[in-house]
Amino acid sequence: IGMMPQRPVDELPRGERAKPSHEIGLGTPLQRFFSVRNRKFWDFTVHPRTYFNRKWQGKDLGYASLFLAIHLGALAAPFYFTWQAFWCFVVGYIATGMFGITLSYHRQLAHLSFKTPKWLEYIFAYCGALALQSHPINWVSSHRHHHSGTETEDDVHSPLDGFW
């Protein structure tokens, strides 16, 4: 009688809760040192597993092979340079990168920044598909999901994750 029951720990105000001190380490000490995701969350230090220190899936091997092939092929570029090929690259970049991805997929479809006649919208979206970044619905969906979690752990395009 006269004793107040003690409140459960999960009902204590945030400032009164005891914070355990733990270090969660994944990867080698050198990987943890260079990890850009070393963040301090209260008393927890989180060192995420690096890209190479995990089980690779089939698609990872495909991406790594393509990445390697493109960069090895680039070493041969100076020996096969022609101005005709250079201007083909410039036109292709303008069509796919500038009109297709930046103008169409990103500004027009994902952010609904402006409208064009349907025939022009379809041409720009086709240029985006030529950039090999998936079809418009998938790209827009992924980009909108990215903006819903920007600068959080839910960011699907976080610069802190990924192969490079």
C-alpha positions as MATLAB code, in Angstrom:
seq = 'IGMMPQRPVDELPRGERAKPSHEIGLGTPLQRFFSVRNRKFWDFTVHPRTYFNRKWQGKDLGYASLFLAIHLGALAAPFYFTWQAFWCFVVGYIATGMFGITLSYHRQLAHLSFKTPKWLEYIFAYCGALALQSHPINWVSSHRHHHSGTETEDDVHSPLDGFW';
ca = [
       0.000    0.000    0.000;
       1.285    3.462   -0.775;
       3.850    2.234   -3.332;
       3.334    3.403   -6.869;
       3.800    0.648   -9.429;
       6.865    1.238  -11.552;
       6.211    2.086  -15.183;
       7.430   -0.411  -17.784;
      10.614    0.608  -19.568;
       8.864    1.113  -22.908;
       6.527    3.687  -21.339;
       9.298    5.841  -19.889;
       9.806    9.239  -21.503;
      12.517    9.165  -24.113;
      15.102   11.055  -22.067;
      14.769    8.666  -19.104;
      15.304    5.425  -21.028;
      18.572    3.599  -20.494;
      20.610    3.380  -23.663;
      22.737    0.261  -23.979;
      26.137    0.604  -25.539;
      26.757   -1.888  -28.330;
      29.012   -2.029  -31.322;
      27.653   -3.932  -34.270;
      30.488   -4.783  -36.613;
      30.274   -6.299  -40.053;
      33.168   -6.635  -42.426;
      36.869   -6.304  -41.695;
      38.281   -3.452  -39.597;
      39.630   -1.798  -42.767;
      36.209   -2.029  -44.448;
      34.574   -0.515  -41.376;
      37.151    2.287  -41.324;
      36.509    3.264  -44.949;
      32.751    2.675  -44.895;
      30.874    5.855  -45.742;
      27.935    4.563  -43.725;
      29.637    4.639  -40.339;
      27.039    6.562  -38.429;
      26.392    7.059  -34.786;
      22.806    6.233  -33.796;
      22.471    7.065  -30.137;
      24.881    4.620  -28.498;
      24.932    2.189  -31.412;
      27.650    2.271  -34.034;
      26.485    0.580  -37.216;
      29.078   -0.705  -39.675;
      27.188   -2.184  -42.633;
      28.434   -5.097  -44.645;
      30.257   -3.900  -47.745;
      29.179   -4.892  -51.231;
      31.910   -7.479  -51.716;
      31.445   -9.012  -48.263;
      28.051  -10.578  -49.002;
      26.611  -13.392  -51.069;
      26.377  -12.314  -54.693;
      23.298  -13.124  -56.713;
      23.267  -13.930  -60.417;
      22.312  -10.388  -61.358;
      25.270   -9.037  -59.358;
      27.662  -11.102  -61.458;
      25.948   -9.836  -64.604;
      26.239   -6.210  -63.490;
      29.880   -6.644  -62.477;
      30.693   -8.349  -65.797;
      29.038   -5.567  -67.788;
      30.775   -2.928  -65.656;
      34.148   -4.594  -66.250;
      33.557   -5.117  -69.987;
      32.582   -1.472  -70.539;
      35.651   -0.182  -68.734;
      38.022   -2.600  -70.423;
      36.487   -1.654  -73.774;
      37.065    2.014  -72.979;
      40.796    1.326  -72.910;
      40.605    0.533  -76.639;
      38.693    3.728  -77.486;
      41.715    5.949  -78.232;
      42.917    3.474  -80.857;
      39.565    3.425  -82.688;
      38.576    7.095  -82.373;
      36.787    8.736  -85.307;
      34.927   12.018  -85.422;
      31.935   10.269  -86.954;
      31.693    7.949  -83.930;
      32.163   10.910  -81.581;
      29.249   12.827  -83.123;
      27.101    9.672  -83.022;
      27.842    9.535  -79.302;
      26.912   13.210  -78.830;
      23.603   12.806  -80.698;
      22.848    9.587  -78.794;
      23.595   11.241  -75.465;
      21.367   14.209  -76.248;
      18.524   11.930  -77.390;
      18.698    9.378  -74.570;
      20.234   11.229  -71.632;
      18.940   14.750  -72.053;
      15.590   14.275  -73.798;
      14.840   10.715  -72.694;
      15.861   10.532  -69.040;
      16.228   14.107  -67.796;
      13.422   15.777  -69.738;
      10.919   12.936  -70.187;
      11.291   10.336  -67.433;
      12.425   12.709  -64.704;
      10.869   16.125  -65.261;
       7.790   15.330  -67.313;
       6.692   11.905  -66.055;
       8.057   11.599  -62.507;
       7.567   15.191  -61.336;
       4.805   16.246  -63.762;
       6.660   19.541  -64.271;
       5.172   20.301  -67.682;
       2.908   18.921  -70.401;
       3.491   18.326  -74.084;
       1.245   16.925  -76.802;
       0.870   13.152  -76.403;
       2.788   12.381  -79.592;
       5.810   14.367  -78.313;
       5.530   12.808  -74.847;
       5.672    9.352  -76.459;
       8.708   10.274  -78.564;
      10.564   11.569  -75.490;
       9.576    8.461  -73.489;
      10.836    6.272  -76.342;
      14.170    8.124  -76.173;
      14.225    7.331  -72.443;
      13.659    3.646  -73.153;
      16.638    3.761  -75.540;
      18.797    4.759  -72.550;
      18.224    1.236  -71.143;
      16.999    2.479  -67.763;
      13.795    0.417  -67.863;
      10.367    1.406  -69.091;
       8.723    4.686  -68.033;
       6.293    3.212  -65.481;
       9.050    1.385  -63.601;
      11.437    4.361  -63.722;
       8.795    6.823  -62.500;
       7.624    4.464  -59.756;
      11.164    3.894  -58.522;
      11.940    7.614  -58.635;
       8.801    8.578  -56.715;
       9.597    5.901  -54.155;
      13.100    7.379  -53.929;
      11.695   10.817  -53.163;
       9.406    9.401  -50.478;
      12.458    8.236  -48.533;
      15.151   10.690  -49.600;
      17.962   11.086  -47.070;
      16.643    8.200  -44.943;
      17.454    4.499  -44.653;
      14.565    3.840  -47.085;
      16.245    5.760  -49.932;
      16.386    3.293  -52.837;
      19.010    5.408  -54.625;
      21.169    6.138  -51.617;
      24.721    7.087  -52.567;
      25.771    5.188  -49.457;
      24.750    1.783  -50.887;
      25.655   -0.013  -54.043;
      28.412   -1.396  -56.159;
      30.194    1.901  -56.602;
];
